[in-house]
CSV table of N, CA and C in Angstrom, one decimal:
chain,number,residue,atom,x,y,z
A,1,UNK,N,35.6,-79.7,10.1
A,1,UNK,CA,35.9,-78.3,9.9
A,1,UNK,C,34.6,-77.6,9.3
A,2,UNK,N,34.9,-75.9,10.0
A,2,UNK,CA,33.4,-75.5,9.2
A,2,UNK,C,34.2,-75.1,7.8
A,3,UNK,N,32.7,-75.2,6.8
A,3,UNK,CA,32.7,-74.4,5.4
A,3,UNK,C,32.0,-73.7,5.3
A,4,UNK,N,32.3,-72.4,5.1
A,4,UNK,CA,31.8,-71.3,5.1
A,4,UNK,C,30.4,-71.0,3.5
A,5,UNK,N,31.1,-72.0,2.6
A,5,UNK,CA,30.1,-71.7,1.4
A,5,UNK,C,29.1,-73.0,1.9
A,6,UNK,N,27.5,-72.5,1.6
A,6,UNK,CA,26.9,-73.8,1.3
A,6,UNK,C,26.1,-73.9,0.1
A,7,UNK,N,25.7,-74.6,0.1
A,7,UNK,CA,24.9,-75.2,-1.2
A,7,UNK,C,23.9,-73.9,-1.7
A,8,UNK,N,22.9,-73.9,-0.6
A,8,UNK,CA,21.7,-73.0,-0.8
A,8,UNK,C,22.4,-71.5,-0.8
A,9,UNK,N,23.4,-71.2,-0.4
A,9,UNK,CA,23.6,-69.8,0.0
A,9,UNK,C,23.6,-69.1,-1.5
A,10,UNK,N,24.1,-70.1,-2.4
A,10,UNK,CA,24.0,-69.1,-3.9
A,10,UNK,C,23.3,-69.0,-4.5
A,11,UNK,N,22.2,-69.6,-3.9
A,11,UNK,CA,20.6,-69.4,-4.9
A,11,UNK,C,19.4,-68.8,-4.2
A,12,UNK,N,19.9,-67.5,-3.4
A,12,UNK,CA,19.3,-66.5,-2.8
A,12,UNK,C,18.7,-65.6,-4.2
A,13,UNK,N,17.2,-65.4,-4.2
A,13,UNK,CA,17.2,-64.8,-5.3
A,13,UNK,C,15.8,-63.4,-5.1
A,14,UNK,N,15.9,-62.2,-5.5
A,14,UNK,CA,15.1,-61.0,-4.9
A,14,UNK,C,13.3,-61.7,-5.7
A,15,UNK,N,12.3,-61.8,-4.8
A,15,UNK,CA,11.0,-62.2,-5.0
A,15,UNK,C,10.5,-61.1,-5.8
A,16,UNK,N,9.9,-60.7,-7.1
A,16,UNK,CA,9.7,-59.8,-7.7
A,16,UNK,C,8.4,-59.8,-7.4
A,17,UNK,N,7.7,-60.7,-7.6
A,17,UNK,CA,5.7,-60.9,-7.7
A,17,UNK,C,5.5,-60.1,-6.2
A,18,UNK,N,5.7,-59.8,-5.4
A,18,UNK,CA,5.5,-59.1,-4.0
A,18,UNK,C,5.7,-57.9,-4.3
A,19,UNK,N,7.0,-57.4,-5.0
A,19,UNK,CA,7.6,-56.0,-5.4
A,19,UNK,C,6.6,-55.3,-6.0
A,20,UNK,N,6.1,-55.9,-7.5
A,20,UNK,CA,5.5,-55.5,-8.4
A,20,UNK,C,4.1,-55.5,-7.9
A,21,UNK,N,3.1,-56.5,-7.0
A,21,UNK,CA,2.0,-56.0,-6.2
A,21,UNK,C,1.9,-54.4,-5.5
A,22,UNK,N,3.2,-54.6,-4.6
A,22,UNK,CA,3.0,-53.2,-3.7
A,22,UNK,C,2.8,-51.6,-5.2
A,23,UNK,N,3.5,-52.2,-6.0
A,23,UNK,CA,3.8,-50.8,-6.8
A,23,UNK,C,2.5,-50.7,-7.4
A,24,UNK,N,1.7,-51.8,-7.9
A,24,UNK,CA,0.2,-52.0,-8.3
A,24,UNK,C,-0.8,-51.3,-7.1
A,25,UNK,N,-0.6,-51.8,-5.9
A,25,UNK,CA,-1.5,-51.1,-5.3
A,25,UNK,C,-1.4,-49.6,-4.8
A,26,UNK,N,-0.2,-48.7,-4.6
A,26,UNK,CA,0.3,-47.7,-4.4
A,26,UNK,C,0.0,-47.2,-5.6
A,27,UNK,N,-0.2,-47.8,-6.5
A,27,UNK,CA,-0.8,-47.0,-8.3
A,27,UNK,C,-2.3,-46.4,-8.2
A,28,UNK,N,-2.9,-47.7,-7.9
A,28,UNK,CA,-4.2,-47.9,-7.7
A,28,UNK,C,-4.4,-46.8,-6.3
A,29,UNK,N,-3.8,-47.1,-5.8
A,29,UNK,CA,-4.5,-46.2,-4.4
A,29,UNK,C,-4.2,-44.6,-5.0
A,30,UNK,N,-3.4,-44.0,-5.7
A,30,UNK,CA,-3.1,-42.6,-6.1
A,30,UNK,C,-3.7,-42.6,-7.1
A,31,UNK,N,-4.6,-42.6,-8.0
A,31,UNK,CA,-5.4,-42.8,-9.1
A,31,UNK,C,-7.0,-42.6,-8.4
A,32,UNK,N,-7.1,-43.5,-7.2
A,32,UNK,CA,-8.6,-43.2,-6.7
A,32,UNK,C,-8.4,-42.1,-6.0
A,33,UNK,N,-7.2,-41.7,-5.3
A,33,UNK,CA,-6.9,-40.7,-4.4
A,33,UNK,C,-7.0,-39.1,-5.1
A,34,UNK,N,-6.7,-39.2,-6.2
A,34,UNK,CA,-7.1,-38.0,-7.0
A,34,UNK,C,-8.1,-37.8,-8.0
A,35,UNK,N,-8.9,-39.0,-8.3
A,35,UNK,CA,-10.4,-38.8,-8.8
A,35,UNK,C,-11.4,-38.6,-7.2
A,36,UNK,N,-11.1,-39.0,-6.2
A,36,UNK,CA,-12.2,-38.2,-5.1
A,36,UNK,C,-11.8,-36.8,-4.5
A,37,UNK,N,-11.5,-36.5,-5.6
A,37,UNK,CA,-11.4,-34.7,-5.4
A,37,UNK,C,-12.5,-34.2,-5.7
A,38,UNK,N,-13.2,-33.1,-5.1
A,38,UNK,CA,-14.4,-32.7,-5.6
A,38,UNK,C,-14.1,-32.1,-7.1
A,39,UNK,N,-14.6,-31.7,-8.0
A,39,UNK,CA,-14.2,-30.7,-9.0
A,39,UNK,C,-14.8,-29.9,-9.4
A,40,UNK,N,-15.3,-28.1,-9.2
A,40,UNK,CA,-16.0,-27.8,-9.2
A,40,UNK,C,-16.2,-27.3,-10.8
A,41,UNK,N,-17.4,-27.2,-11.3
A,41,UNK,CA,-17.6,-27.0,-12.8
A,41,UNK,C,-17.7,-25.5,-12.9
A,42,UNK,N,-17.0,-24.8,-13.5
A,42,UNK,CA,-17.2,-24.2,-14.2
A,42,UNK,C,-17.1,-23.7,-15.6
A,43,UNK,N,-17.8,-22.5,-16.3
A,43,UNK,CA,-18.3,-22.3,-17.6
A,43,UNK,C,-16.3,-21.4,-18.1
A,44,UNK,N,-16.2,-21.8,-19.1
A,44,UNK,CA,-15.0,-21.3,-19.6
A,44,UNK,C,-15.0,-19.7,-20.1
A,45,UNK,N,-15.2,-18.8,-19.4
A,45,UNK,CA,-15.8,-17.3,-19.4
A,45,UNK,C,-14.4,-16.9,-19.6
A,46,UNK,N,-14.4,-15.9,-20.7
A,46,UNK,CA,-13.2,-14.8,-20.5
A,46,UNK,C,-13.3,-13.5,-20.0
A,47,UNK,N,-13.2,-13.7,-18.7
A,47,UNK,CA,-13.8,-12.2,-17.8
A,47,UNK,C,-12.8,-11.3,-18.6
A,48,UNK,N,-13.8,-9.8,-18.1
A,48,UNK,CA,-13.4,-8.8,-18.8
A,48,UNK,C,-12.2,-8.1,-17.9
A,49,UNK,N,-11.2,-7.0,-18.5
A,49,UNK,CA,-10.7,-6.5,-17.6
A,49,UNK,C,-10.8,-5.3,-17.1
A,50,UNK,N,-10.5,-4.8,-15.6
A,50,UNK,CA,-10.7,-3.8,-15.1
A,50,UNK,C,-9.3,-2.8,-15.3
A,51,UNK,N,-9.7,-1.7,-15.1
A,51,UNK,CA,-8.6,-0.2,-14.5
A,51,UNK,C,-8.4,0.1,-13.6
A,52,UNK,N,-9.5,0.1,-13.2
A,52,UNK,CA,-9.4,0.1,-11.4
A,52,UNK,C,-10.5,-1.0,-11.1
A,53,UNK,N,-10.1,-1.6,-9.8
A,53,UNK,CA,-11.2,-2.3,-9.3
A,53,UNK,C,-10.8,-2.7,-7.7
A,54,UNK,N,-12.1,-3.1,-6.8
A,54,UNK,CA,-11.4,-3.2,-5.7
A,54,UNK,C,-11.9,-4.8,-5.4
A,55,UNK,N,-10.8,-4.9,-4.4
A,55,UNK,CA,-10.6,-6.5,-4.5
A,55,UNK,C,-11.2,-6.6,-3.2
A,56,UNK,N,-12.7,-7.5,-3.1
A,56,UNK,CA,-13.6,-7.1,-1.9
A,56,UNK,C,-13.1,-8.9,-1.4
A,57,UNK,N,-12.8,-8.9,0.1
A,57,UNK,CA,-13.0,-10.8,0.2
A,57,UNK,C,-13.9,-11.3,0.1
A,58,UNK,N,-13.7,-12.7,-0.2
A,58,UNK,CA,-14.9,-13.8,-1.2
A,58,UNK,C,-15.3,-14.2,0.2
A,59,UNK,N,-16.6,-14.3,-0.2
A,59,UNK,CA,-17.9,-15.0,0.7
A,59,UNK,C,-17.1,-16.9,0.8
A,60,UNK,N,-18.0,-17.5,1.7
A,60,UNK,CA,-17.7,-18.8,1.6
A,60,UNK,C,-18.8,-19.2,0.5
A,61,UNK,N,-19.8,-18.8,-0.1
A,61,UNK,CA,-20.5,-19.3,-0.7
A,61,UNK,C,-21.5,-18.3,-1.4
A,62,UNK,N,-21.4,-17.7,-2.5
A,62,UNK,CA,-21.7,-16.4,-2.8
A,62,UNK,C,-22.4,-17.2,-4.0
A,63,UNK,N,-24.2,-16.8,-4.5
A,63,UNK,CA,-24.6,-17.4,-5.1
A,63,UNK,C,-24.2,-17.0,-6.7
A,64,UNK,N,-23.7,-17.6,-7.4
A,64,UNK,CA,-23.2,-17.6,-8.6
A,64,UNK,C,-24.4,-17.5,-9.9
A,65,UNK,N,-24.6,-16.1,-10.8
A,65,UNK,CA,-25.1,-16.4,-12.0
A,65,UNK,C,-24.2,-16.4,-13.7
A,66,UNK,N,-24.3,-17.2,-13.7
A,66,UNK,CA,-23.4,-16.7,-14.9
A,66,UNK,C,-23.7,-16.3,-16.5
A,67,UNK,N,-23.1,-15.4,-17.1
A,67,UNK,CA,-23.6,-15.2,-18.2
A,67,UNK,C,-22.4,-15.9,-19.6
A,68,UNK,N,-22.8,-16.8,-20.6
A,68,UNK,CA,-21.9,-16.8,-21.6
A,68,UNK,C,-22.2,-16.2,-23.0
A,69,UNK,N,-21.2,-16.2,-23.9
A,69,UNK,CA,-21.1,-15.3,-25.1
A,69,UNK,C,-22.2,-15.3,-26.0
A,70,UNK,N,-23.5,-16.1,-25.9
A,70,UNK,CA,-24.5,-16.2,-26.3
A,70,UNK,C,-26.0,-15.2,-25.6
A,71,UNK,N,-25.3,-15.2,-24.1
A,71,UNK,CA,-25.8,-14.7,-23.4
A,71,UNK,C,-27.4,-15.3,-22.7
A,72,UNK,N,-26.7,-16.8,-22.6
A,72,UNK,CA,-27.2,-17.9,-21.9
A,72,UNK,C,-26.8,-17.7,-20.5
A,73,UNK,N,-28.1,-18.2,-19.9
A,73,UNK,CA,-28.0,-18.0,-17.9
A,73,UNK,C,-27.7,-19.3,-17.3
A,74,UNK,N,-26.7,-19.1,-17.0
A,74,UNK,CA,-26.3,-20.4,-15.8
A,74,UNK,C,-26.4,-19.9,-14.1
A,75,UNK,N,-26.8,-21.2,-13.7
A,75,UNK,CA,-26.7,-21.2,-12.1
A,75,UNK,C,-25.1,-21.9,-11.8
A,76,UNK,N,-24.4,-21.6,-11.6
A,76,UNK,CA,-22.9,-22.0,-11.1
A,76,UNK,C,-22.7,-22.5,-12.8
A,77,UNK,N,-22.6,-23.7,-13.0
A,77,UNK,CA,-22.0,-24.1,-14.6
A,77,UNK,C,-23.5,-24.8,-14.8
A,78,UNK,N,-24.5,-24.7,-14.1
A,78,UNK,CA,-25.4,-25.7,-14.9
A,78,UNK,C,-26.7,-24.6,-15.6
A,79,UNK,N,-26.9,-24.9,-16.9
A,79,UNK,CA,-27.6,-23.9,-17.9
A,79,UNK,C,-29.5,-23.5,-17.3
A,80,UNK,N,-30.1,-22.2,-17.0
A,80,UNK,CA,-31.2,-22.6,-16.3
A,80,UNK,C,-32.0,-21.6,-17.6
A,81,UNK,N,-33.2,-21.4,-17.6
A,81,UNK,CA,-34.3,-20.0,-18.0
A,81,UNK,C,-34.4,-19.1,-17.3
A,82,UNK,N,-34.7,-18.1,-17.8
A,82,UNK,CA,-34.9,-16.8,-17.5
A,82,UNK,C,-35.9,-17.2,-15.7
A,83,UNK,N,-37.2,-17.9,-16.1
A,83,UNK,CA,-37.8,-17.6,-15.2
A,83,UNK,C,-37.4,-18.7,-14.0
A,84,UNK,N,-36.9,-20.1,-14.2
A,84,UNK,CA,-35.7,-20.6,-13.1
A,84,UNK,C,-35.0,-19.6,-12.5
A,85,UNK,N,-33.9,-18.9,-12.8
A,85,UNK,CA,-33.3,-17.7,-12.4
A,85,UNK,C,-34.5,-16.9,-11.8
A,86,UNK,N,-35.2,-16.6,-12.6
A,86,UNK,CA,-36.0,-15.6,-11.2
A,86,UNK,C,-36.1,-16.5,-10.0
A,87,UNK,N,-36.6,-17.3,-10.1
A,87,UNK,CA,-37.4,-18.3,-8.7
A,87,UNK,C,-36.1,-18.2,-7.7
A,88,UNK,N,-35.1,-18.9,-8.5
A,88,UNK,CA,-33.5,-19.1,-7.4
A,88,UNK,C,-33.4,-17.7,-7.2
A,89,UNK,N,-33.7,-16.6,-7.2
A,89,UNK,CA,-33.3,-15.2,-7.0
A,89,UNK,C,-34.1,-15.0,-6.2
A,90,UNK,N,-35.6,-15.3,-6.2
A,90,UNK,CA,-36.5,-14.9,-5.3
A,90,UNK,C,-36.1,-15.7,-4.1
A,91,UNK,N,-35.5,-16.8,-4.3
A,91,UNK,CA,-36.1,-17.8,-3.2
A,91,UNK,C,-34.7,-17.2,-2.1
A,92,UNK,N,-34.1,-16.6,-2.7
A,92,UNK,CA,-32.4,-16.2,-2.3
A,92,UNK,C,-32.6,-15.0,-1.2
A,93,UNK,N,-33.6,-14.3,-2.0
A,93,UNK,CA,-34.0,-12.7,-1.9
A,93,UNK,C,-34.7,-12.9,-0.4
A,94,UNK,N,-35.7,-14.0,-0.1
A,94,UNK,CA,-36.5,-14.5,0.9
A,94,UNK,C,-35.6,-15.0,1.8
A,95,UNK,N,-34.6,-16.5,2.0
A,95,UNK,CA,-33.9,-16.2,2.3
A,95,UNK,C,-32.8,-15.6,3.3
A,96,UNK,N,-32.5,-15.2,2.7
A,96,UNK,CA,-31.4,-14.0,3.1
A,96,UNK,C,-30.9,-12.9,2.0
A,97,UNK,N,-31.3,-12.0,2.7
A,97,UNK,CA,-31.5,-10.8,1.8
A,97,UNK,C,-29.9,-10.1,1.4
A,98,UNK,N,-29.2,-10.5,2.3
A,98,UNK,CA,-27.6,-9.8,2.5
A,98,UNK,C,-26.8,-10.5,1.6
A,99,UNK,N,-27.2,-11.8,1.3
A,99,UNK,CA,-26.6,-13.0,0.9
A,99,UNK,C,-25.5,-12.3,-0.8
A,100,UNK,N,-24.3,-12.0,-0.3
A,100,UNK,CA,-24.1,-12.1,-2.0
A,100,UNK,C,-24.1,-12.5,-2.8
A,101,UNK,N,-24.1,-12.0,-4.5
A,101,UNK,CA,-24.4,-12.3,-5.3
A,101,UNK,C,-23.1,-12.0,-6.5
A,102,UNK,N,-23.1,-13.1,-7.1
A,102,UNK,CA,-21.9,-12.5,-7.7
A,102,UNK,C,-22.3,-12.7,-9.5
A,103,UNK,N,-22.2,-12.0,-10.2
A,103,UNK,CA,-22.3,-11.9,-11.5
A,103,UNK,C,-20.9,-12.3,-12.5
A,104,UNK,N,-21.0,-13.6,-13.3
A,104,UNK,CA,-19.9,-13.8,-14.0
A,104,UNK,C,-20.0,-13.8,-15.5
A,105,UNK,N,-19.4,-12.8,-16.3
A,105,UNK,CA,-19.9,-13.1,-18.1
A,105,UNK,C,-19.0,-12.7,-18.4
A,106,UNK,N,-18.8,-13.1,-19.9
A,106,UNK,CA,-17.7,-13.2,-21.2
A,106,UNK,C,-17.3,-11.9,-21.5
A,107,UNK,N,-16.2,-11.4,-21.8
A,107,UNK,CA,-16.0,-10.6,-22.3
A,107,UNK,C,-17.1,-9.7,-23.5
A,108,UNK,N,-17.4,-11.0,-24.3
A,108,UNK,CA,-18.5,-10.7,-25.4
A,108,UNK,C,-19.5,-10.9,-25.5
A,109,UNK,N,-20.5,-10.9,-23.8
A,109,UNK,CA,-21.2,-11.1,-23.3
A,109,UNK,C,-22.7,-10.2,-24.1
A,110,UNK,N,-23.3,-9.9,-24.9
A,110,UNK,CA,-24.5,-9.2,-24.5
A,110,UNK,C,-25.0,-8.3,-23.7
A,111,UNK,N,-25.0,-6.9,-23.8
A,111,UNK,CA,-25.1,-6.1,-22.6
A,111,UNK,C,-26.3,-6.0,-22.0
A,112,UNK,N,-27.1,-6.6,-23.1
A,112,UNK,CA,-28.7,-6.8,-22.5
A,112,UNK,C,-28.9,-7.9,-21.8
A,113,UNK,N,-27.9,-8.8,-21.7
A,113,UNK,CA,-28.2,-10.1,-21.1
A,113,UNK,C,-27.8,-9.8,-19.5
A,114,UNK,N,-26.6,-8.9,-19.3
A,114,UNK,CA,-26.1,-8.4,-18.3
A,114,UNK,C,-27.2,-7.4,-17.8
A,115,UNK,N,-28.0,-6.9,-17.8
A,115,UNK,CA,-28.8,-5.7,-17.6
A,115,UNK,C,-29.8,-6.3,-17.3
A,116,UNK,N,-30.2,-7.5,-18.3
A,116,UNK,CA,-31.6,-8.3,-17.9
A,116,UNK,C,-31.8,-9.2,-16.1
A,117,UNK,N,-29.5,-9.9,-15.7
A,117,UNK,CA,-29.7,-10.7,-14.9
A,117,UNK,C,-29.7,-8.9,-13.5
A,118,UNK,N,-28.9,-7.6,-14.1
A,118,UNK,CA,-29.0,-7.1,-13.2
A,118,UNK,C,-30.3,-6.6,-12.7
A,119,UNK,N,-31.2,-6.3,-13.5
A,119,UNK,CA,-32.6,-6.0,-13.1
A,119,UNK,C,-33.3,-6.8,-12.4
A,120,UNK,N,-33.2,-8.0,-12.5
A,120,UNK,CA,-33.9,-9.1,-11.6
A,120,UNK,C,-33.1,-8.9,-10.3
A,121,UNK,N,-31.9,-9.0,-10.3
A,121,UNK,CA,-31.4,-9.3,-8.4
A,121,UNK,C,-31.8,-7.9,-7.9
A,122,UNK,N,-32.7,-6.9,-8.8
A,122,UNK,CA,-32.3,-5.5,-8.2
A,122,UNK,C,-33.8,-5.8,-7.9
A,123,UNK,N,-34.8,-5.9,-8.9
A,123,UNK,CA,-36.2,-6.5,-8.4
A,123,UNK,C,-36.5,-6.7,-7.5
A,124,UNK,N,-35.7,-8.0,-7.2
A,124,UNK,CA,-35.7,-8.6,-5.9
A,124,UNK,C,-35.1,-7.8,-4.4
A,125,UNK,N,-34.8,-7.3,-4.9
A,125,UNK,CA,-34.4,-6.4,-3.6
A,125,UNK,C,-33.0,-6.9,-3.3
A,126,UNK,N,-32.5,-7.5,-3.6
A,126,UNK,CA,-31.2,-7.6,-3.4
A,126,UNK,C,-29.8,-7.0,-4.0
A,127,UNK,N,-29.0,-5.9,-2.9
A,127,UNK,CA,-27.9,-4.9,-3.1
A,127,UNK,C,-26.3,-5.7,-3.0
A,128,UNK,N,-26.3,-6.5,-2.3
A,128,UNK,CA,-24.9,-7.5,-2.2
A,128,UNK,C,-24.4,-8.0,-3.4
A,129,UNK,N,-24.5,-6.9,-4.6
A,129,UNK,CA,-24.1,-8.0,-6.2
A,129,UNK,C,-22.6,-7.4,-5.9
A,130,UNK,N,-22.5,-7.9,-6.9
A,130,UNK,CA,-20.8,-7.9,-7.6
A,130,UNK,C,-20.2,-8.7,-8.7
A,131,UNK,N,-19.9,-7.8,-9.5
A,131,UNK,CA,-19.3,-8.4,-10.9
A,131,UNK,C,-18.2,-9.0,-10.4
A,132,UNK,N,-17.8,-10.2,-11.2
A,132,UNK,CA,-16.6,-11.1,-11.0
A,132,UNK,C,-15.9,-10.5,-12.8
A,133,UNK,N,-14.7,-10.2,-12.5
A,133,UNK,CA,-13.9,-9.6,-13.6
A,133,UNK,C,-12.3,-10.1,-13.3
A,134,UNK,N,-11.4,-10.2,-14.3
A,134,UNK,CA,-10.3,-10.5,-14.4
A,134,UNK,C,-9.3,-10.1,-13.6
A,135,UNK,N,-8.5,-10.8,-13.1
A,135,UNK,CA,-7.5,-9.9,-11.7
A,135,UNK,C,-6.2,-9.3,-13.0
A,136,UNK,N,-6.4,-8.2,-12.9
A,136,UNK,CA,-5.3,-7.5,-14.1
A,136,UNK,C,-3.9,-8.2,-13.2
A,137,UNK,N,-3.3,-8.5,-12.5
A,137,UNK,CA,-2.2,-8.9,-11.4
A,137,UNK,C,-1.8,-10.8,-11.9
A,138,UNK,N,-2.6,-11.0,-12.2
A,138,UNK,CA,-2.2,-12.3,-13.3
A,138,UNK,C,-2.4,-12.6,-14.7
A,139,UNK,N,-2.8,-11.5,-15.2
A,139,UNK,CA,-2.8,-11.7,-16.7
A,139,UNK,C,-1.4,-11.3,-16.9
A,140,UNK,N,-0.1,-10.5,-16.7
A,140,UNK,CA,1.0,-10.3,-16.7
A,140,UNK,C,1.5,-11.2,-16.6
């Protein structure tokens, strides 16, 4: 006659060491998966706000100077000199002349430091500027 129970059938048991790999590597793979994000640096500026302003579309690549509350010159987030900034301005200016230019500084920025980086892109012959300022539409 058959018997339905056997010996081995009750020492079926769930393999955990396999379980716990997969969840190790599914860790590991989302951990590298979000450190090869590019991250782009920038300076922690508290742009100023506008009353009116007009909202022009962003360039794919608009050369960035920035100013902070010291009224220190940056190229995108990395800190340069006055006469580095000219050279990158000149070389911009040569170039391509149309190329925009976008100006970013602190609220408590220096107005001579603002005046200093506007006189240079103006030097150079270059009219494509634009202040970057606070979108009054998200500070609410």
């Amino acid at each position: 006659m058959f018997d339905a129970t056997r010996e081995g059938d009750n020492d079926t048991e769930l393999q955990m060491a396999p379980l716990i790999d997969c969840v190790f590597l599914l860790l590991i793979f989302f951990l590298v998966a979000t450190t090869l994000k590019e991250q782009k640096l920038e300076l922690p500026l508290d742009l100023p706000d506008a009353v009116s302003a007009q909202i022009v579309p962003q360039d794919e690549s608009p050369f960035i100077v920035s100013i902070d509350k010291a009224g220190g010159l940056y190229l995108g987030a990395e800190p340069v000199t006055t006469d580095a900034l000219h050279r990158s301005v000149r070389q911009v200016a040569q170039e391509n002349p149309a190329r925009r230019i976008r100006i970013d500084f602190d609220k408590q920025t220096p107005a001579q430091a603002l005046v200093q980086v506007l006189d240079l892109v103006n030097f150079e012959g270059l009219e494509n500027v634009g202040i970057h300022i606070a979108d009054p539409r998200q500070r609410k």
